[in-house]
Short mmCIF file of C-alpha atoms in Angstrom, two decimals:
data_model
loop_
_atom_site.label_atom_id
_atom_site.label_comp_id
_atom_site.label_asym_id
_atom_site.label_seq_id
_atom_site.Cartn_x
_atom_site.Cartn_y
_atom_site.Cartn_z
CA MET R 26 161.98 125.18 51.32
CA SER R 27 159.78 123.57 53.91
CA THR R 28 156.13 122.73 53.62
CA ASP R 29 153.76 121.84 56.41
CA GLU R 30 151.85 118.67 55.69
CA THR R 31 148.80 117.66 57.69
CA SER R 32 147.65 114.11 57.67
CA THR R 33 144.18 112.99 58.70
CA VAL R 34 143.62 109.55 60.11
CA VAL R 35 140.33 107.95 59.12
CA VAL R 36 139.10 105.41 61.61
CA LYS R 37 137.00 102.76 59.97
CA THR R 38 134.32 101.25 62.13
CA LYS R 39 133.18 97.75 61.46
CA PRO R 40 129.60 97.71 60.23
CA VAL R 41 127.10 95.87 62.32
CA LYS R 42 126.61 92.47 60.79
CA LYS R 43 123.00 91.87 59.93
CA LEU R 44 121.45 88.48 60.47
CA LYS R 45 120.78 86.47 57.38
CA PRO R 46 117.77 84.18 57.04
CA ALA R 47 118.15 81.12 59.20
CA ARG R 48 119.21 77.99 57.41
CA LYS R 49 117.52 74.64 57.69
CA GLN R 50 119.57 72.56 60.08
CA VAL R 51 118.40 69.18 58.80
CA LYS R 52 116.43 67.84 55.90
CA ALA R 53 113.56 65.43 55.99
CA GLY R 54 114.85 61.95 56.68
CA ASP R 55 118.31 63.01 57.91
CA VAL R 56 117.55 62.25 61.55
CA GLU R 57 116.91 58.59 62.25
CA ARG R 58 114.32 58.21 64.97
CA LYS R 59 115.03 55.32 67.29
CA GLU R 60 112.31 53.95 69.49
CA THR R 61 113.10 53.37 73.15
CA PRO R 62 113.44 49.62 73.80
CA GLN R 63 110.63 48.30 75.92
CA THR R 64 111.87 47.30 79.36
CA GLY R 65 108.55 47.38 81.21
CA LYS R 66 104.82 47.01 80.75
CA GLU R 67 103.80 50.69 81.11
CA TYR R 68 105.34 53.78 79.50
CA ASN R 69 105.63 56.81 81.80
CA ILE R 70 105.15 59.96 79.71
CA TRP R 71 106.29 62.16 82.62
CA TYR R 72 109.74 60.54 82.92
CA ASN R 73 109.82 59.49 79.25
CA LYS R 74 110.72 55.87 79.95
CA TRP R 75 109.18 52.50 80.62
CA ALA R 76 107.98 51.86 84.16
CA GLY R 77 109.93 49.17 85.97
CA GLY R 78 113.00 49.49 83.77
CA ASP R 79 115.07 51.81 85.93
CA ARG R 80 117.98 49.41 86.35
CA GLU R 81 118.06 48.39 82.70
CA ASP R 82 117.68 51.69 80.85
CA ASN R 83 119.46 54.03 83.24
CA TYR R 84 122.67 54.18 81.24
CA SER R 85 122.64 51.63 78.44
CA ASN R 86 119.67 53.23 76.65
CA LYS R 87 121.31 56.67 76.49
CA VAL R 88 122.11 57.36 72.85
CA LYS R 89 124.32 60.15 71.65
CA SER R 90 122.44 62.93 69.90
CA GLN R 91 122.69 62.87 66.12
CA THR R 92 122.63 66.67 65.76
CA ARG R 93 124.13 69.66 67.53
CA CYS R 94 123.40 73.37 67.24
CA ASN R 95 126.08 75.62 65.78
CA ILE R 96 125.37 79.22 66.76
CA LYS R 97 127.56 80.81 64.07
CA LYS R 98 126.03 78.81 61.22
CA ASP R 99 122.47 78.24 62.38
CA SER R 100 121.54 81.67 63.80
CA GLY R 101 119.39 83.81 61.56
CA LEU R 102 116.09 85.55 60.93
CA THR R 103 112.78 83.69 61.11
CA ARG R 104 109.11 84.58 61.07
CA ALA R 105 109.31 85.29 64.79
CA ASN R 106 111.41 88.39 64.08
CA THR R 107 108.44 89.93 62.25
CA THR R 108 105.60 88.57 64.39
CA GLY R 109 107.22 89.62 67.69
CA ILE R 110 107.45 86.17 69.32
CA ARG R 111 110.21 86.18 71.95
CA TYR R 112 110.55 82.44 72.49
CA CYS R 113 113.31 80.29 70.99
CA CYS R 114 112.87 77.18 68.92
CA LEU R 115 113.47 74.01 70.94
CA PHE R 116 114.54 72.00 67.89
CA TYR R 117 116.94 74.78 66.89
CA ALA R 118 118.64 74.41 70.29
CA ARG R 119 118.92 70.67 69.67
CA GLY R 120 120.22 71.28 66.15
CA CYS R 121 117.41 69.58 64.24
CA CYS R 122 114.96 72.27 63.07
CA PRO R 123 113.91 71.52 59.46
CA TYR R 124 112.05 74.82 58.88
CA GLY R 125 114.86 77.38 58.95
CA TRP R 126 113.62 80.89 58.14
CA GLU R 127 110.04 79.56 57.96
CA CYS R 128 110.08 78.64 61.68
CA ASP R 129 107.63 80.47 63.94
CA TYR R 130 110.19 80.75 66.77
CA LEU R 131 113.52 82.52 67.15
CA HIS R 132 116.73 80.95 65.87
CA THR R 133 119.01 82.97 68.14
CA LEU R 134 120.22 82.77 71.71
CA PRO R 135 117.75 84.19 74.27
CA ASP R 136 118.46 87.78 75.22
CA PRO R 137 118.99 88.00 79.02
CA ASP R 138 118.12 91.72 79.03
CA ASN R 139 114.62 91.21 77.59
CA ALA R 140 112.18 89.63 80.00
CA LEU R 141 109.74 87.08 78.66
CA PRO R 142 106.03 87.94 78.71
CA ASP R 143 105.22 84.99 80.99
CA SER R 144 107.57 84.08 83.84
CA SER R 145 105.88 80.69 84.28
CA LYS R 146 107.32 79.54 80.93
CA ASP R 147 110.89 78.86 79.94
CA CYS R 148 112.66 80.37 76.92
CA PHE R 149 111.09 77.68 74.70
CA ALA R 150 107.49 78.58 75.76
CA ARG R 151 107.12 75.38 77.79
CA ASP R 152 105.14 75.57 81.03
CA LYS R 153 107.14 75.23 84.23
CA PHE R 154 105.91 73.25 87.23
CA SER R 155 105.67 73.96 90.93
CA ASP R 156 108.40 71.44 91.73
CA TYR R 157 111.23 69.63 90.01
CA ARG R 158 111.07 66.06 88.87
CA ASP R 159 112.68 63.41 91.03
CA ASP R 160 115.56 63.09 88.55
CA MET R 161 115.92 66.93 88.25
CA GLY R 162 115.17 66.75 84.53
CA GLY R 163 112.42 68.32 82.49
CA VAL R 164 111.47 71.99 82.21
CA GLY R 165 112.05 73.01 85.82
CA SER R 166 110.18 74.91 88.51
CA PHE R 167 108.81 78.44 88.62
CA ASN R 168 109.31 78.66 92.40
CA ARG R 169 113.09 79.05 92.13
CA GLN R 170 115.33 80.79 89.64
CA ASN R 171 117.83 78.10 88.77
CA ARG R 172 120.95 79.11 86.82
CA THR R 173 123.11 76.05 87.59
CA LEU R 174 123.36 72.85 85.57
CA TYR R 175 124.57 69.46 86.73
CA VAL R 176 126.80 67.85 84.10
CA GLY R 177 127.56 64.19 84.67
CA ARG R 178 129.40 61.33 82.90
CA ILE R 179 132.43 63.43 81.97
CA LYS R 180 135.45 61.41 80.87
CA GLU R 181 138.44 62.86 82.66
CA THR R 182 141.72 62.41 80.84
CA GLY R 183 143.80 64.93 82.78
CA PRO R 184 143.95 67.04 85.94
CA GLY R 185 141.10 69.19 87.20
CA PRO R 186 142.09 72.47 85.46
CA GLU R 187 142.26 70.69 82.12
CA THR R 188 138.78 69.25 82.56
CA GLU R 189 137.49 72.64 83.64
CA GLU R 190 138.91 74.25 80.49
CA ILE R 191 137.17 71.64 78.32
CA VAL R 192 133.82 72.18 80.04
CA ILE R 193 134.10 75.97 79.73
CA ARG R 194 134.96 75.73 76.03
CA HIS R 195 131.86 73.69 75.26
CA PHE R 196 129.36 75.47 77.52
CA LYS R 197 130.33 79.12 77.00
CA GLU R 198 128.78 78.94 73.52
CA TRP R 199 125.28 79.12 75.01
CA GLY R 200 125.70 82.13 77.31
CA GLU R 201 127.95 83.96 79.73
CA ILE R 202 129.20 81.71 82.52
CA GLU R 203 129.43 83.07 86.05
CA ARG R 204 131.36 80.23 87.67
CA ILE R 205 132.15 76.57 87.18
CA ARG R 206 133.07 73.83 89.61
CA VAL R 207 134.54 70.46 88.64
CA LEU R 208 134.51 67.53 91.06
CA GLN R 209 137.65 65.69 90.08
CA TYR R 210 137.60 61.89 90.00
CA ARG R 211 133.78 61.98 90.15
CA SER R 212 133.14 62.94 86.50
CA VAL R 213 130.80 65.76 87.58
CA ALA R 214 130.77 69.50 86.92
CA PHE R 215 128.43 72.33 87.95
CA VAL R 216 128.04 75.20 85.48
CA THR R 217 126.38 78.42 86.65
CA TYR R 218 125.26 80.94 84.03
CA VAL R 219 124.73 84.66 84.54
CA SER R 220 121.20 84.39 83.15
CA GLU R 221 118.60 81.70 83.70
CA PHE R 222 117.82 81.76 79.98
CA GLY R 223 121.37 80.68 79.21
CA ALA R 224 121.01 77.68 81.54
CA GLN R 225 117.70 76.70 79.94
CA PHE R 226 119.16 76.86 76.44
CA ALA R 227 122.36 75.03 77.40
CA LYS R 228 120.43 72.21 79.09
CA GLU R 229 118.67 71.36 75.83
CA ALA R 230 121.65 72.07 73.58
CA MET R 231 124.07 69.82 75.52
CA ALA R 232 121.68 66.99 76.40
CA CYS R 233 123.20 63.65 75.26
CA GLN R 234 126.11 65.50 73.65
CA SER R 235 129.83 64.80 74.08
CA LEU R 236 132.83 66.96 74.95
CA ASP R 237 136.23 65.84 73.64
CA ASN R 238 136.22 62.14 74.56
CA ASP R 239 133.07 60.83 72.85
CA GLU R 240 131.12 60.47 76.08
CA ILE R 241 127.34 60.92 76.51
CA LEU R 242 126.66 63.75 78.92
CA ASN R 243 123.91 63.70 81.50
CA VAL R 244 122.73 67.32 81.87
CA ARG R 245 120.15 68.07 84.55
CA TRP R 246 119.13 70.89 86.84
CA ALA R 247 121.30 71.28 89.92
CA THR R 248 119.82 71.24 93.39
CA GLU R 249 120.11 74.27 95.65
CA ASP R 250 123.67 75.04 96.69
CA PRO R 251 124.07 74.25 100.43
CA ASN R 252 126.98 76.70 100.73
CA PRO R 253 125.77 79.52 103.06
CA VAL R 254 128.01 82.07 101.33
CA GLN R 255 126.38 81.32 97.98
CA LYS R 256 122.93 81.48 99.57
CA VAL R 257 123.62 84.99 100.88
CA ALA R 258 125.07 86.07 97.54
CA GLU R 259 122.06 84.70 95.63
CA LYS R 260 119.65 86.43 97.99
CA ARG R 261 121.51 89.74 97.56
CA ARG R 262 121.48 89.31 93.78
CA LEU R 263 117.72 88.74 93.69
CA GLU R 264 117.15 91.78 95.89
CA GLU R 265 119.24 93.95 93.58
CA ILE R 266 117.34 92.66 90.54
CA GLY R 267 114.05 93.48 92.26
CA GLN R 268 115.21 96.97 93.16
CA GLU R 269 116.38 97.66 89.64
CA ALA R 270 113.08 96.41 88.20
CA ILE R 271 111.05 98.61 90.55
CA LYS R 272 113.26 101.63 89.88
CA ALA R 273 112.90 101.14 86.12
CA ARG R 274 109.11 101.22 86.35
CA MET R 275 108.90 104.18 88.74
CA ASP R 276 108.73 107.83 87.74
CA PRO R 277 112.17 109.49 88.23
CA ARG R 278 110.47 112.40 89.96
CA ILE R 279 109.05 110.07 92.60
CA VAL R 280 112.50 108.57 93.14
CA ASP R 281 114.00 112.05 93.63
CA ALA R 282 111.22 113.02 96.02
CA MET R 283 111.73 109.89 98.12
CA ARG R 284 115.47 110.55 98.20
CA ALA R 285 114.87 114.13 99.37
CA VAL R 286 112.48 112.98 102.11
CA ARG R 287 115.00 110.41 103.33
CA ALA R 288 117.73 113.07 103.36
CA LEU R 289 115.55 115.37 105.46
CA GLU R 290 114.84 112.57 107.91
CA ASP R 291 118.56 111.81 108.21
CA GLY R 292 119.49 115.50 108.41
CA ASP R 293 121.59 115.49 105.22
CA MET R 294 121.97 118.27 102.66
CA LEU R 295 121.51 117.47 98.97
CA ASP R 296 122.90 119.27 95.95
CA ASP R 297 121.11 119.97 92.67
CA GLU R 298 121.84 116.45 91.42
CA GLY R 299 120.40 114.79 94.53
CA GLU R 300 123.73 113.71 96.00
CA VAL R 301 124.70 114.13 99.65
CA VAL R 302 126.87 117.24 100.21
CA GLU R 303 129.97 116.79 102.33
CA ASP R 304 130.80 119.36 104.98
CA PRO R 305 134.00 121.23 103.92
CA GLU R 306 134.07 123.37 107.08
CA SER R 307 134.25 120.49 109.46
CA GLY R 308 137.71 119.87 110.88
CA ASP R 309 136.90 116.29 111.79
CA PRO R 310 137.86 114.04 108.86
CA GLU R 311 135.21 111.51 109.85
CA ALA R 312 132.42 114.06 109.56
CA LYS R 313 131.51 113.61 105.90
CA ARG R 314 127.93 114.81 106.05
CA ARG R 315 126.30 118.01 107.14
CA ARG R 316 123.53 117.23 109.56
CA ILE R 317 120.83 119.47 110.88
CA GLU R 318 121.18 119.90 114.60
CA LEU R 319 117.89 119.13 116.25
CA PRO R 320 117.13 120.14 119.84
CA PRO R 321 117.28 117.24 122.28
CA PRO R 322 113.86 115.82 123.01
CA GLN R 323 112.39 116.82 126.36
CA GLU R 324 111.56 114.03 128.68
CA ALA R 325 107.90 114.16 129.39
CA ALA R 326 106.29 112.51 132.34
CA SER R 327 104.32 109.44 131.46
CA PRO R 328 100.63 110.41 131.31
CA GLN R 329 98.29 108.76 133.74
CA PRO R 330 94.99 107.37 132.54
CA LEU R 331 91.97 109.51 133.40
CA GLY R 332 88.55 107.90 133.69
CA LEU R 333 87.44 106.09 130.56
CA LEU R 334 90.15 107.61 128.32
CA SER R 335 93.48 105.91 127.93
CA ALA R 336 96.86 107.59 128.21
CA ASP R 337 97.33 107.64 124.42
CA THR R 338 93.95 109.32 123.92
CA MET R 339 94.74 112.05 126.44
CA GLU R 340 98.12 112.60 124.79
CA GLY R 341 96.38 113.03 121.43
CA LEU R 342 93.91 115.54 122.87
CA LYS R 343 96.75 117.56 124.33
CA TYR R 344 98.51 117.53 120.96
CA PHE R 345 95.44 118.91 119.14
CA ALA R 346 94.90 121.47 121.87
CA GLU R 347 98.45 122.71 121.39
CA ILE R 348 97.89 123.01 117.64
CA ARG R 349 94.69 125.00 118.09
CA LYS R 350 96.36 127.24 120.64
CA ARG R 351 99.06 128.08 118.10
CA ASN R 352 96.41 128.83 115.48
CA GLY R 353 94.55 131.14 117.87
CA VAL R 354 91.62 128.87 118.47
CA SER R 355 90.83 127.84 121.99
CA LEU R 356 89.96 124.29 122.68
CA SER R 357 88.05 123.30 125.72
CA VAL R 358 88.85 119.86 126.87
CA VAL R 359 85.78 118.17 128.14
CA HIS R 360 86.55 115.92 131.02
CA PRO R 361 84.51 112.78 131.00
CA LYS R 362 82.03 112.36 133.80
CA THR R 363 82.82 109.59 136.09
CA ILE R 364 79.83 107.38 136.72
CA PRO R 365 79.74 106.15 140.31
CA PRO R 366 79.65 102.39 140.54
CA LYS R 367 76.48 100.69 141.67
CA PRO R 368 76.37 99.73 145.36
CA LEU R 369 77.10 96.13 146.00
CA THR R 370 74.11 94.11 147.08
CA SER R 371 74.47 91.68 149.87
CA GLY R 372 73.86 88.04 149.20
CA LEU R 373 74.25 86.08 146.01
CA GLY R 374 71.64 88.03 144.02
CA VAL R 375 69.21 85.13 143.69
CA ALA R 376 66.26 87.54 143.80
CA ASP R 377 67.28 89.02 140.44
CA TYR R 378 66.27 85.84 138.63
CA GLY R 379 62.59 85.10 137.92
CA SER R 380 60.74 82.06 139.15
CA ASP R 381 60.60 78.77 137.32
CA GLU R 382 57.06 79.57 136.17
CA ASP R 383 58.28 82.73 134.38
#
C-alpha cells in the first residue's frame, strides 16, 4: 500500500529590525575637556589654534579622541525622526552625544539617496564655504563635490595590502567605499566614498582616532585628483547624476515625446514601448535600424542680393510664396524701388556749411 505525501516548505523571512530609541553615548562628566596649551599671543578661531605656534603644536598637541561612535550600538530613534529633520548629530558622529533619544538631530548614518534640503550645508547642517582652508580641514567647499579623504599618520607594520585591509576595515563602517589608495612608506591613504555624505561623516568620526597601532590619525579633505582618467570619470559621473535628477523631475510623457521627436529626426522606427525597432528584412548584419529614406537635397544656386534686401530675406520671401502657392493664395512679391544715388558735387562741399556768424 502506497500513499502519496506532499510536503510544503515554508520560507521564513527575517522581519525588518526596527530602530530602538538612541542611547546616550556619554554621561555628564565622562569626557574630560582639555584646553589647548597656549603657544602664541592670539587664538585663531578659524584654524582653532594659537597664532604663531605652527611649529610647536603641529603634532605634539594632537590628542587622541576619548570617544568613538559605534554604529551598531549608538544608532536609534531621536526627536528628529518625528520632526522631519534630515541632518545628523555632529556629537553622535564623534561618539559623545549626551542626549540620546532626546537629541534634535538624527543618530543614524546619512542616507545617500535622500538629498538634503540645502546643498550649501553638510550632513551636520554646518555652512560650507566658497573655498577650502589652507590645511584642507573644516567643513569644506560648496563649489566642488568632494568624496575623498586624506588620511595621514598611519603606522605601517606590514606590506601595502595589509595596510589597505586595515584602512578599509575601519572606514567602511561609515559608508560604501568606492576605491582606496595607500602610499606605502609614506603613512598616507586616500579613501573615496560613493557618496559625499559618507565622506563628511567619516571625516568627523575618524578625526584623531587610531587604527590598530594606537596612532593619532590626521583626516582632512583631499585635493583634486590630478589623474586625467579620474577627472574624466568624475565629470561623466556628475553628468549622469544631473541627467537622472532632471529625468526624475520631468513628466514621463514629455520624455516619451522628446524621444519620439529625436527618433523622427534620426529616421528611426519606435515600437509601443518607445524602443528602436531593428530591421529584420535587411540582409546586412550591420544595418540594425530602419531609417526613412529621404530624397537627396537639391543643390540650389546661391541667391544674389537684390537692392536693399539681403540674400536671406529674399530666400525667406520665396519660401512664404511657395507656401501660399500650395495653399491656393497668390502672393505678389513687391520689388523694392531702387533710389538713384545723388549726383556727386564737385569740390570739397565747403558751401554746405554756414558762415561763422551763423
